[in-house]
XYZ file of C-alpha atoms in Angstrom:
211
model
C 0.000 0.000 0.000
C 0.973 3.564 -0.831
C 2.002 5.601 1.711
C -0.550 8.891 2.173
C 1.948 11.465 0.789
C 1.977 9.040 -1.985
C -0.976 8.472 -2.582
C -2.182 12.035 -2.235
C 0.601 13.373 -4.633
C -0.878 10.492 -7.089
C -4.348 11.681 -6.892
C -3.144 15.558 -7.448
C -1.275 14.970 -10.624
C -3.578 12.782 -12.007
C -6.075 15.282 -10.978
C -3.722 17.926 -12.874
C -3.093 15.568 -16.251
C -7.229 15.329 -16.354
C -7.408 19.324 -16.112
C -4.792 19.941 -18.642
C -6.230 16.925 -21.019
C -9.674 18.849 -20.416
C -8.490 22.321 -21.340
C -6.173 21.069 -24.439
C -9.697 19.368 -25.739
C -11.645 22.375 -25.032
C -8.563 24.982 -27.497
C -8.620 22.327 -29.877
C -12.274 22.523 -29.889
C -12.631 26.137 -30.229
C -9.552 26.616 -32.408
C -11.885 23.823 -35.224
C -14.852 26.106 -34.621
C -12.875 29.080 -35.251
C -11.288 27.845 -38.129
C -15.210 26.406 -39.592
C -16.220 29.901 -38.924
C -13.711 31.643 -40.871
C -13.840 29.222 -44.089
C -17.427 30.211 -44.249
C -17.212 33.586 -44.135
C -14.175 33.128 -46.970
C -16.600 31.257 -48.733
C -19.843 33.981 -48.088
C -18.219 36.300 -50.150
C -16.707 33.590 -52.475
C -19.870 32.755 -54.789
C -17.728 30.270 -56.930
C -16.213 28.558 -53.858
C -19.673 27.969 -52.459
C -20.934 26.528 -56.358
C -18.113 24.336 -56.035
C -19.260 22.649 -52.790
C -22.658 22.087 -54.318
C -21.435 21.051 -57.359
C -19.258 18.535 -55.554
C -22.521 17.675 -53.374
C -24.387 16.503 -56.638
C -23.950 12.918 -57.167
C -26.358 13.080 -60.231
C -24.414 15.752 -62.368
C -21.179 17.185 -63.627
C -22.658 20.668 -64.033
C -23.796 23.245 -61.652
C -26.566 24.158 -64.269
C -28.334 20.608 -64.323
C -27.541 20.344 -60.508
C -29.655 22.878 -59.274
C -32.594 21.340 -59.026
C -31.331 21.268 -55.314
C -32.180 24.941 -55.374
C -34.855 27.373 -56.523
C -33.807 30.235 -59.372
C -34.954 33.562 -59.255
C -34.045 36.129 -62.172
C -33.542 39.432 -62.068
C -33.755 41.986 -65.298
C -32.034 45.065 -64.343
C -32.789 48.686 -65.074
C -32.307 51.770 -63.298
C -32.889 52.586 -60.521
C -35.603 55.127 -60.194
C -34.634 58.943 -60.623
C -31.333 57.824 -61.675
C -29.522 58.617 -64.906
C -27.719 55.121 -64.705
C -27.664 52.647 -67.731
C -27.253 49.234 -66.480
C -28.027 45.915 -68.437
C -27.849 42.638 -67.791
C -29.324 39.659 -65.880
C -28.629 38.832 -62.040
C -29.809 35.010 -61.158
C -30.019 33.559 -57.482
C -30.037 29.926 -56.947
C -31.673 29.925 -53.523
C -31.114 26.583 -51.127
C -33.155 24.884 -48.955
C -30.788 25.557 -45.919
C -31.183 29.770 -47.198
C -27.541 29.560 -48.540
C -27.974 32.239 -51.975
C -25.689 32.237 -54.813
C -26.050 35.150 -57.240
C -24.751 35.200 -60.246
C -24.306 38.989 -62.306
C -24.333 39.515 -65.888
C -24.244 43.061 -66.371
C -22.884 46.072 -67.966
C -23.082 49.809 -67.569
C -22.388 49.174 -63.271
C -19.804 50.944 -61.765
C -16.437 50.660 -62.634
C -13.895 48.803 -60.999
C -15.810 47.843 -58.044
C -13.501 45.778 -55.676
C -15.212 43.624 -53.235
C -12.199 42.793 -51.486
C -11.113 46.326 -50.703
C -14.485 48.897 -50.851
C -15.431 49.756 -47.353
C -18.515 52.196 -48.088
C -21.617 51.530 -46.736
C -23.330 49.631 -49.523
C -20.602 50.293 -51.716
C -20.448 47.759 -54.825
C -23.276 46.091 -53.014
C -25.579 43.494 -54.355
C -28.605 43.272 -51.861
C -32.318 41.940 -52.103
C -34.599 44.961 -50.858
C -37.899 44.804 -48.768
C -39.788 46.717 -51.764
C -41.732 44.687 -54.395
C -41.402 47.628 -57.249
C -38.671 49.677 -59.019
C -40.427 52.208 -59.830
C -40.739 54.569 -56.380
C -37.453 55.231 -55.432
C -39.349 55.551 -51.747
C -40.991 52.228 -51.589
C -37.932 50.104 -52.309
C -36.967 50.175 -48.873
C -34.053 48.554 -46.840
C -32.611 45.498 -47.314
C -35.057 42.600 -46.692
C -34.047 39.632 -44.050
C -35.478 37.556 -41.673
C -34.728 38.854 -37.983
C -35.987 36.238 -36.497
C -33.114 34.149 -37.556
C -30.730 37.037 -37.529
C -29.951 40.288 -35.497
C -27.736 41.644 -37.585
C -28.080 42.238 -41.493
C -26.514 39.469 -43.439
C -26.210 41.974 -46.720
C -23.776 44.514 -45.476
C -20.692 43.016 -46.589
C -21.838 41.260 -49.768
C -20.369 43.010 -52.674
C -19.462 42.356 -56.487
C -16.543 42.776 -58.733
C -16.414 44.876 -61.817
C -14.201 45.389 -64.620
C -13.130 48.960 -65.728
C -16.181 49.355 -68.593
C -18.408 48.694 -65.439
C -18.942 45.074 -66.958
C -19.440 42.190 -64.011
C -19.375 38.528 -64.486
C -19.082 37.844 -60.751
C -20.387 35.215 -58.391
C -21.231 36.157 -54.780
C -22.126 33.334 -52.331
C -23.816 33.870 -49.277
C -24.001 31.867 -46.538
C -27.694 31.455 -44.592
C -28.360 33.949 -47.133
C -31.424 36.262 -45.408
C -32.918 33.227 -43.610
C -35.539 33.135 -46.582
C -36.786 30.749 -49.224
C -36.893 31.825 -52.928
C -40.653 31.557 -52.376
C -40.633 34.992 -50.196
C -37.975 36.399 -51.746
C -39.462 36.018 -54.978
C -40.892 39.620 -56.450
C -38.640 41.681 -54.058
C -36.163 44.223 -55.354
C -32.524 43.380 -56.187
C -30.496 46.385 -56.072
C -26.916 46.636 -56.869
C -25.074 49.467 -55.455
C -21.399 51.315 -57.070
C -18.654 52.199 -54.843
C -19.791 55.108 -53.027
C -22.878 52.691 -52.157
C -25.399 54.900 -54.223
C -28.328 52.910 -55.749
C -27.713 52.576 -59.714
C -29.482 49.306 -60.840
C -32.968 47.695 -59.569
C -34.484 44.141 -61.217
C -37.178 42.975 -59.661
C -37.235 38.907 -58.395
C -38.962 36.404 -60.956
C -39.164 32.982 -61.226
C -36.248 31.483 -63.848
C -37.941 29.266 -66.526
């Protein structure tokens, strides 16, 4: 039998390895959750990124295109916006997922030049945002942008931008993660707006169904 010093300075450092063991889990733990967190914010403002993972989710296709029946489309014809002298064309399409995640795709011209989503910092600037408004038209009854607060406090849209060349020409593909905790169903017939570096409205399509 152990002696009670011993035993007692047994107990303590196998007291102190369970501790330490317990608290090396726990950063481990948080460090994975951290890192998780931080590939899918990457990945929220990396469109393509976020195809790829549904591409690679599709075991019956080898195209995003035929794959998206996992998703609903929603098309959006842009113009602009009202009381502007802006001349945008183009198409924006969001594939909207039944977890909320949004990618939108841009095909436009006459946007703002040289929009950098990586380095603009202006409120809305080179923004591309769904709106609360169901017309482009009224300049006043577009609105703010449109979320669900009941799945989050803060707004989901303020640091989703595009890129654009220097004609004002985008191809670009935004992703966005738990897009704004709604289904294409709701979101369907609300405004898109898409913003130019200062963040001043310039283009407005509203949401249809893709055929």
């Amino acid at each position: 039998l152990w002696r009670n010093n011993e035993l007692f300075t047994f107990c303590t450092s196998s007291s102190t390895i369970t501790m330490l063991h317990t608290k090396v889990s726990i950063s481990i733990l948080l460090s994975t959750l951290l890192l998780s967190l931080l590939a899918e914010q990457a990945i929220s403002h990396d469109g393509r990124e976020l195809r790829r993972r549904y591409h690679k989710s599709s075991k019956s296709s080898k195209s995003y295109k035929s794959s998206r029946h996992d998703g609903k489309v929603l098309i959006a014809r842009m113009a602009a916006y009202p009381g502007t002298d802006s001349t945008p064309m183009g198409e924006v399409h969001l594939t909207v997922f039944p977890n909320y995640d949004i990618i939108i795709e841009i095909d436009a011209k006459g946007l703002a030049p040289s929009c950098n989503a990586a380095t603009n910092t202006n409120l809305n600037g080179c923004g591309v945002h769904i709106h609360e408004g169901n017309t482009c038209n009224t300049a006043s009854l577009v609105g703010g942008h449109f979320w669900s607060t009941a799945k989050s406090v803060e707004d989901p849209w303020v640091d989703i931008r595009y890129d654009s060349n220097g004609a004002g020409e985008s191809n670009d593909v935004v992703g966005v993660i738990r897009g704004n905790g709604y289904d294409a169903d709701i979101n369907f017939a609300r405004a898109l707006l898409l913003h130019d570096e200062t963040g001043a409205r310039i283009a407005c399509g509203l949401l249809e169904h893709h055929d």
